[in-house]
Amino acid sequence: MKMGKGLKSLAAGALALSMGLGSSMAQAADTIKVGVLHSLSGTMAISETTLKDTVLMMIEEQNKKGGLLGKKLEAVVVDPASNWPLFAEKARELLAVQKVDVVFGCWTSVSRKSVLPVFEELNGLLFYPVQYEGEESSRNVFYTGAAPNQQAIPAVDYLMNDVGVKRWVLAGTDYVYPRTTNKILEAYLKSKGVADKDIMINYTPFGHSDWQGIVSDIKKFGSAGKKTAVVSTINGDANVPFYKELGNQKISAEDIPVVAFSVGEEELSGIDTGPLVGHLAAWNYFQSVDVPVNEAFIKNWKTFIKNPKRVTNDPMEATVIGFNLWAQAVEKAKTTKVDTIIDTLPGLETPNMTGGTAKMLPNHHLTKPVLIGEIRDDGQVDVVWQTEKEVPGDAWTDFLPESKVIEADWVKLKCGNYNTKTKKCSGQNY
């Protein structure tokens, strides 16, 4: 049967369309998609924007090496805008619509908790690069930041043993990370003989700006004749007015030292550091560490970002370590399939940026050194104390009775919360 002109053109159009779709699908199949889930606006943008840039740098470097499995890497960047429910929506978009092979993202624990059910439901792969409160081990998440035993506990030990602190202010932003970390620290302090009256706990909202009354209370609490320190889990841009108010009320690092878990070089680079000089930060990496691998890391970063004033920091290092371990797993497994990569990652090692080695453990946490540094007036940090070797990350703390009996092991036990007493795996993370 002869085809009319209209039918011919329709058929030609359909053929062209199918060829176009086939071409675009083939093009998509030729890249490995890397999701970037960091706040580029809102109260956490001060911290998270740099991590987006770090992932882009790693993708560019990997592509210069030829990509992975013969394919180029393609970044898919979204902005959850410091909005915790929006994190879940953007995670679903990355996994279900964009079909990314891996996601690097989140800063706050509330954002991680928001996306966790999405990654478990859709079997996605998330690398989380920031220190957190522990009490979690999901099959779909690899935690490349510090657990409490790799930051909070060693910081308190340093203040107690080296500085002689007797009274403690636990000051945090009002969400899951500070509340859980402080619950662990309160139990730890009491196990060391610290009395209730020598512990002050305070929480403020994200973006809190009026610190006059709180700092006044801290000053009063520290005037009882015992050496006092502030352990700060204050997150984001609220740190700027907090430290400014310490300066306004003439509270120096000699009087009441503050050790911060969420203030690093990136946050310090954009503010007047005068009020912070001499105060402390506890991390697993500082830009000031003088080793060749860190020198190369800093040089690569400044070259990529084309701004000599931009700094490196701990969550950046954790992002780089996570990316390198993922790339190593892909090359070893010869696939980006999530289930295979999850099984391949435990046991892999990669250099950290302080001259040691980061090893992925069966509980999906890393081995990390612990460093405590003193803030300088140029926004850099001088290391005043560090562990002799890397500390294995502990997903479940030994200082809460309900957690002490829980073990995470995705290699032998295939479970993130195995109860060693009942011999049962429970909860959502299995």
Coordinates of C-alpha atoms in Angstrom, one line a residue:
M1 CA 0.0 0.0 0.0
K2 CA 1.3 3.4 -0.9
M3 CA 1.9 5.9 1.9
G4 CA 0.5 9.4 1.4
K5 CA 2.7 12.5 1.8
G6 CA 1.2 13.3 5.2
L7 CA 1.8 9.8 6.5
K8 CA 5.3 9.8 5.0
S9 CA 6.2 13.0 6.8
L10 CA 4.6 11.8 10.0
A11 CA 6.6 8.5 9.8
A12 CA 9.8 10.5 9.1
G13 CA 9.1 12.7 12.1
A14 CA 8.5 9.7 14.3
L15 CA 11.7 8.1 13.1
A16 CA 13.6 11.3 13.8
L17 CA 12.0 11.6 17.2
S18 CA 12.9 8.0 18.1
M19 CA 16.4 8.5 16.8
G20 CA 16.7 11.7 18.9
L21 CA 15.4 9.9 22.0
G22 CA 17.8 7.0 21.4
S23 CA 20.6 9.4 21.0
S24 CA 19.8 11.3 24.2
M25 CA 19.4 8.0 26.1
A26 CA 22.7 6.8 24.7
Q27 CA 24.3 10.0 25.7
A28 CA 22.9 9.7 29.2
A29 CA 24.1 6.1 29.4
D30 CA 27.6 7.4 28.4
T31 CA 28.0 9.4 31.6
I32 CA 28.1 8.5 35.3
K33 CA 25.8 10.9 37.2
V34 CA 27.0 12.3 40.5
G35 CA 24.3 14.0 42.6
V36 CA 25.3 17.1 44.7
L37 CA 22.8 17.8 47.6
H38 CA 24.1 20.9 49.4
S39 CA 22.4 24.1 50.5
L40 CA 23.5 26.9 48.2
S41 CA 21.1 29.4 49.9
G42 CA 19.7 29.9 53.4
T43 CA 21.4 29.8 56.8
M44 CA 23.7 26.8 55.9
A45 CA 25.0 28.2 52.6
I46 CA 27.9 29.7 54.6
S47 CA 29.2 26.1 55.1
E48 CA 27.7 24.0 52.3
T49 CA 28.5 25.9 49.1
T50 CA 32.2 25.0 49.4
L51 CA 31.3 21.3 49.5
K52 CA 29.4 21.6 46.3
D53 CA 32.5 23.2 44.8
T54 CA 34.6 20.4 46.2
V55 CA 32.6 17.7 44.5
L56 CA 32.8 19.7 41.2
M57 CA 36.6 19.8 41.6
M58 CA 36.8 16.0 42.2
I59 CA 34.6 15.4 39.1
E60 CA 36.8 17.6 37.0
E61 CA 40.0 15.9 38.3
Q62 CA 38.5 12.4 37.7
N63 CA 37.4 13.3 34.1
K64 CA 40.9 14.6 33.4
K65 CA 42.1 11.0 34.3
G66 CA 39.6 9.6 31.8
G67 CA 36.6 9.3 34.0
L68 CA 35.5 5.9 35.4
L69 CA 34.8 2.7 33.5
G70 CA 35.5 4.6 30.3
K71 CA 32.7 7.2 31.0
K72 CA 32.8 10.8 32.0
L73 CA 31.3 11.9 35.3
E74 CA 28.5 14.4 35.2
A75 CA 27.5 16.6 38.1
V76 CA 23.8 17.0 38.9
V77 CA 23.5 19.9 41.4
V78 CA 20.4 20.8 43.3
D79 CA 19.8 23.4 46.0
P80 CA 17.7 22.3 49.0
A81 CA 18.1 25.8 50.4
S82 CA 18.6 25.0 54.1
N83 CA 15.1 23.7 54.1
W84 CA 15.0 20.2 55.7
P85 CA 11.8 18.8 54.0
L86 CA 13.1 20.2 50.7
F87 CA 16.2 18.0 51.2
A88 CA 14.0 14.9 51.0
E89 CA 12.3 16.2 47.8
K90 CA 15.6 17.0 46.1
A91 CA 17.0 13.6 47.1
R92 CA 14.0 11.9 45.5
E93 CA 14.5 14.1 42.4
L94 CA 18.1 13.0 42.2
L95 CA 17.4 9.3 42.6
A96 CA 14.1 8.8 40.9
V97 CA 14.2 11.5 38.1
Q98 CA 17.8 12.2 37.4
K99 CA 18.9 8.6 38.1
V100 CA 22.2 9.5 39.7
D101 CA 24.7 6.8 40.6
V102 CA 25.8 8.4 43.8
V103 CA 25.1 11.5 46.0
F104 CA 27.4 13.6 48.0
G105 CA 25.5 15.8 50.3
C106 CA 23.9 17.1 53.5
W107 CA 25.5 19.0 56.4
T108 CA 23.1 19.2 59.3
S109 CA 21.9 15.9 60.8
V110 CA 18.3 17.1 60.4
S111 CA 18.9 17.2 56.6
R112 CA 20.5 13.8 56.7
K113 CA 17.6 12.4 58.8
S114 CA 15.2 13.9 56.3
V115 CA 16.8 12.2 53.3
L116 CA 17.6 8.9 54.9
P117 CA 14.2 7.2 54.3
V118 CA 14.4 8.3 50.6
F119 CA 17.8 6.7 50.1
E120 CA 16.7 3.5 51.9
E121 CA 13.4 3.3 49.9
L122 CA 15.0 4.0 46.5
N123 CA 18.2 2.2 47.4
G124 CA 20.4 5.2 46.7
L125 CA 24.0 5.8 47.8
L126 CA 24.8 8.8 50.0
F127 CA 28.2 10.0 51.2
Y128 CA 27.8 12.3 54.3
P129 CA 30.9 14.4 54.9
V130 CA 30.2 16.2 58.2
Q131 CA 30.8 15.4 61.9
Y132 CA 27.6 14.2 63.5
E133 CA 26.1 12.7 66.7
G134 CA 26.4 9.1 65.8
E135 CA 23.6 6.7 66.9
E136 CA 23.1 5.6 63.3
S137 CA 24.4 3.2 60.7
S138 CA 22.4 2.9 57.5
R139 CA 23.3 0.5 54.7
N140 CA 22.8 3.3 52.2
V141 CA 25.0 5.9 53.8
F142 CA 28.7 6.2 54.3
Y143 CA 29.7 8.6 57.0
T144 CA 33.0 10.2 56.2
G145 CA 32.8 12.9 58.9
A146 CA 33.6 12.3 62.6
A147 CA 31.5 10.3 65.0
P148 CA 31.4 11.6 68.7
N149 CA 34.4 9.4 69.7
Q150 CA 36.4 11.1 66.9
Q151 CA 35.7 14.7 67.9
A152 CA 33.5 15.5 70.9
I153 CA 34.9 13.1 73.4
P154 CA 38.6 13.8 72.6
A155 CA 37.8 17.6 72.8
V156 CA 36.4 17.2 76.3
D157 CA 39.3 15.0 77.3
Y158 CA 41.7 17.7 76.1
L159 CA 39.9 20.5 78.0
M160 CA 39.6 18.4 81.1
N161 CA 43.2 17.0 81.2
D162 CA 45.3 19.7 79.5
V163 CA 43.3 22.9 80.3
G164 CA 41.9 21.9 83.7
V165 CA 38.3 22.6 83.0
K166 CA 35.8 21.8 85.8
R167 CA 32.6 23.6 84.6
W168 CA 31.0 23.0 81.3
V169 CA 28.6 25.0 79.0
L170 CA 27.1 22.8 76.3
A171 CA 25.8 25.3 73.8
G172 CA 24.2 24.2 70.6
T173 CA 21.7 24.9 67.8
D174 CA 18.3 23.4 68.5
Y175 CA 18.3 20.2 66.4
V176 CA 19.3 16.6 66.6
Y177 CA 23.1 16.8 66.3
P178 CA 23.7 19.1 69.2
R179 CA 21.0 17.5 71.4
T180 CA 22.3 14.0 70.9
T181 CA 25.9 15.0 71.1
N182 CA 25.3 16.9 74.3
K183 CA 23.3 13.9 75.7
I184 CA 26.4 11.8 75.1
L185 CA 28.8 14.5 76.5
E186 CA 26.6 15.0 79.6
A187 CA 26.7 11.2 80.3
Y188 CA 30.5 11.2 79.7
L189 CA 31.1 14.2 82.0
K190 CA 29.1 12.6 84.8
S191 CA 31.0 9.3 84.3
K192 CA 34.1 11.4 85.0
G193 CA 32.7 12.8 88.3
V194 CA 31.3 16.1 87.0
A195 CA 28.3 17.3 89.1
D196 CA 25.0 18.4 87.6
K197 CA 25.5 22.0 88.9
D198 CA 28.7 22.2 86.9
I199 CA 27.0 21.5 83.6
M200 CA 25.0 24.2 81.8
I201 CA 23.1 23.3 78.6
N202 CA 21.6 25.9 76.2
Y203 CA 20.0 25.6 72.7
T204 CA 19.1 28.3 70.2
P205 CA 17.4 28.3 66.8
F206 CA 19.2 28.2 63.5
G207 CA 20.3 31.8 62.5
H208 CA 20.0 33.0 66.1
S209 CA 21.4 36.6 66.4
D210 CA 20.6 38.0 69.9
W211 CA 23.3 36.5 72.1
Q212 CA 23.6 39.2 74.8
G213 CA 21.5 37.4 77.5
I214 CA 23.0 34.0 76.8
V215 CA 26.6 35.2 76.8
S216 CA 25.8 37.0 80.0
D217 CA 24.6 33.8 81.6
I218 CA 27.7 32.0 80.4
K219 CA 29.9 34.7 81.9
K220 CA 28.0 34.4 85.3
F221 CA 28.3 30.6 85.2
G222 CA 32.0 30.9 84.6
S223 CA 32.5 33.2 87.6
A224 CA 32.1 30.5 90.2
G225 CA 35.8 30.0 90.8
K226 CA 36.2 26.9 88.7
K227 CA 37.8 26.8 85.2
T228 CA 34.9 26.9 82.7
A229 CA 34.7 26.1 79.0
V230 CA 32.1 26.2 76.3
V231 CA 31.6 23.2 74.1
S232 CA 29.9 24.6 71.0
T233 CA 27.7 22.7 68.6
I234 CA 26.3 26.0 67.2
N235 CA 25.9 25.6 63.5
G236 CA 25.9 28.0 60.5
D237 CA 25.8 31.8 60.5
A238 CA 24.7 32.0 64.2
N239 CA 28.3 31.6 65.0
V240 CA 29.2 35.1 63.8
P241 CA 27.1 37.1 66.4
F242 CA 27.9 34.5 69.1
Y243 CA 31.6 35.1 69.0
K244 CA 31.1 38.9 68.5
E245 CA 29.1 39.0 71.7
L246 CA 31.8 37.1 73.6
G247 CA 34.1 39.9 72.5
N248 CA 31.6 42.6 73.4
Q249 CA 31.4 41.2 76.9
K250 CA 35.2 40.8 77.2
I251 CA 35.2 37.1 77.5
S252 CA 38.6 35.9 76.2
A253 CA 39.9 32.5 75.4
E254 CA 42.0 32.6 78.6
D255 CA 38.9 33.3 80.7
I256 CA 36.4 30.9 79.1
P257 CA 37.7 28.9 76.1
V258 CA 35.2 27.9 73.5
V259 CA 35.9 24.6 71.6
A260 CA 33.8 24.5 68.4
F261 CA 32.8 21.4 66.4
S262 CA 31.2 23.3 63.5
V263 CA 33.5 26.3 63.0
G264 CA 36.4 25.8 60.5
E265 CA 38.4 27.8 58.1
E266 CA 35.6 28.4 55.7
E267 CA 33.4 30.0 58.3
L268 CA 36.4 32.0 59.7
S269 CA 37.4 33.3 56.3
G270 CA 34.4 35.6 55.9
I271 CA 34.2 37.2 59.4
D272 CA 36.2 39.4 61.8
T273 CA 38.3 36.8 63.6
G274 CA 39.3 39.2 66.4
P275 CA 36.8 37.8 69.0
L276 CA 37.8 34.2 68.1
V277 CA 41.6 34.4 68.5
G278 CA 42.8 31.8 71.0
H279 CA 39.5 29.9 71.0
L280 CA 39.6 26.3 69.9
A281 CA 38.2 24.1 67.2
A282 CA 38.1 20.3 67.1
W283 CA 38.2 18.5 63.7
N284 CA 40.0 15.8 61.9
Y285 CA 41.8 18.1 59.5
F286 CA 43.1 21.7 59.4
Q287 CA 44.5 23.5 56.4
S288 CA 47.6 24.4 58.4
V289 CA 48.7 20.7 58.6
D290 CA 52.2 20.8 57.0
V291 CA 52.5 17.6 54.9
P292 CA 53.0 17.1 51.2
V293 CA 49.6 15.5 50.5
N294 CA 47.9 18.5 52.1
E295 CA 50.1 21.0 50.2
A296 CA 49.0 19.3 46.9
F297 CA 45.4 19.3 48.0
I298 CA 45.4 23.1 48.8
K299 CA 47.2 23.9 45.6
N300 CA 44.7 21.9 43.5
W301 CA 41.8 23.6 45.3
K302 CA 43.1 27.1 44.7
T303 CA 43.8 26.3 41.1
F304 CA 40.3 24.9 40.6
I305 CA 38.4 27.7 42.4
K306 CA 40.6 30.4 40.8
N307 CA 40.7 32.4 44.1
P308 CA 43.9 32.3 46.3
K309 CA 41.9 33.5 49.3
R310 CA 39.6 30.4 49.4
V311 CA 40.5 28.0 52.1
T312 CA 40.2 24.2 52.7
N313 CA 38.5 22.7 55.7
D314 CA 37.5 19.4 57.4
P315 CA 34.2 18.6 55.6
M316 CA 36.1 19.3 52.3
E317 CA 38.7 16.7 53.2
A318 CA 35.9 14.2 54.2
T319 CA 34.2 14.9 50.8
V320 CA 37.5 14.2 49.0
I321 CA 38.1 11.0 51.0
G322 CA 34.5 9.8 50.3
F323 CA 34.8 10.6 46.6
N324 CA 38.1 8.8 46.2
L325 CA 36.8 5.7 48.1
W326 CA 33.7 5.6 45.8
A327 CA 35.8 6.0 42.7
Q328 CA 38.1 3.2 43.9
A329 CA 35.1 1.0 44.6
V330 CA 33.7 1.6 41.1
E331 CA 37.0 0.7 39.5
K332 CA 37.4 -2.4 41.6
A333 CA 33.8 -3.6 41.1
K334 CA 33.7 -2.4 37.5
T335 CA 30.2 -1.1 38.0
T336 CA 28.3 1.8 39.6
K337 CA 25.5 -0.6 40.8
V338 CA 24.6 0.6 44.3
D339 CA 24.4 -2.9 45.9
T340 CA 27.8 -3.9 44.6
I341 CA 29.5 -0.6 45.6
I342 CA 28.0 -0.9 49.1
D343 CA 29.6 -4.4 49.4
T344 CA 32.9 -3.3 47.9
L345 CA 33.6 -0.2 50.0
P346 CA 34.3 -1.7 53.5
G347 CA 38.0 -2.4 53.8
L348 CA 39.1 0.1 51.1
E349 CA 41.7 2.6 52.1
T350 CA 42.8 6.0 50.7
P351 CA 45.3 8.7 51.9
N352 CA 43.8 11.4 54.2
M353 CA 45.1 15.0 53.9
T354 CA 47.0 14.9 57.2
G355 CA 49.6 12.3 56.2
G356 CA 47.7 9.1 57.3
T357 CA 45.2 6.7 55.9
A358 CA 41.4 6.7 55.9
K359 CA 39.9 3.2 56.0
M360 CA 36.3 2.4 55.5
L361 CA 35.0 0.2 58.3
P362 CA 32.2 -2.4 58.3
N363 CA 30.0 0.1 60.2
H364 CA 30.3 2.5 57.2
H365 CA 32.5 5.0 59.3
L366 CA 36.1 5.9 58.7
T367 CA 39.3 5.8 60.7
K368 CA 40.3 9.4 61.4
P369 CA 42.9 11.4 63.4
V370 CA 41.6 13.9 65.9
L371 CA 43.1 17.4 66.0
I372 CA 42.5 20.3 68.3
G373 CA 43.5 23.7 67.0
E374 CA 43.8 27.3 68.3
I375 CA 42.2 29.9 66.1
R376 CA 44.6 32.6 64.7
D377 CA 43.8 36.2 63.7
D378 CA 44.2 35.3 60.0
G379 CA 41.4 32.7 60.3
Q380 CA 43.8 29.7 60.2
V381 CA 44.3 27.2 63.0
D382 CA 47.4 26.1 64.9
V383 CA 47.3 22.5 65.9
V384 CA 47.9 22.2 69.7
W385 CA 47.0 18.6 70.2
Q386 CA 46.4 15.5 68.1
T387 CA 46.0 11.7 68.5
E388 CA 49.0 9.6 67.8
K389 CA 47.1 7.5 65.2
E390 CA 43.8 7.3 63.5
V391 CA 40.7 6.5 65.7
P392 CA 38.1 4.1 64.3
G393 CA 34.6 5.8 64.1
D394 CA 32.1 4.3 66.5
A395 CA 28.5 4.4 65.1
W396 CA 27.0 3.8 68.6
T397 CA 28.4 5.5 71.7
D398 CA 29.6 3.5 74.7
F399 CA 28.4 6.3 77.0
L400 CA 24.6 5.8 76.7
P401 CA 23.4 2.5 78.2
E402 CA 20.9 1.9 75.4
S403 CA 23.6 2.4 72.7
K404 CA 26.5 0.5 74.4
V405 CA 24.9 -2.8 73.5
I406 CA 24.4 -1.9 69.9
E407 CA 26.8 -2.9 67.1
A408 CA 26.9 -1.9 63.5
D409 CA 28.5 -4.3 61.0
W410 CA 27.4 -4.4 57.3
V411 CA 30.0 -7.1 56.4
K412 CA 29.4 -10.0 58.9
L413 CA 26.2 -9.1 60.7
K414 CA 24.6 -7.3 57.7
C415 CA 23.0 -4.9 60.3
G416 CA 23.4 -1.3 61.4
N417 CA 21.9 -1.8 64.9
Y418 CA 22.6 -5.3 66.1
N419 CA 21.7 -5.8 69.8
T420 CA 24.5 -7.8 71.4
K421 CA 22.3 -8.8 74.3
T422 CA 19.1 -9.9 72.5
K423 CA 21.2 -11.1 69.4
K424 CA 18.7 -9.3 67.2
C425 CA 18.8 -6.8 64.4
S426 CA 16.1 -4.1 64.7
G427 CA 15.0 -0.7 63.5
Q428 CA 15.0 0.7 59.9
N429 CA 18.7 0.5 59.3
Y430 CA 19.0 -3.1 58.2

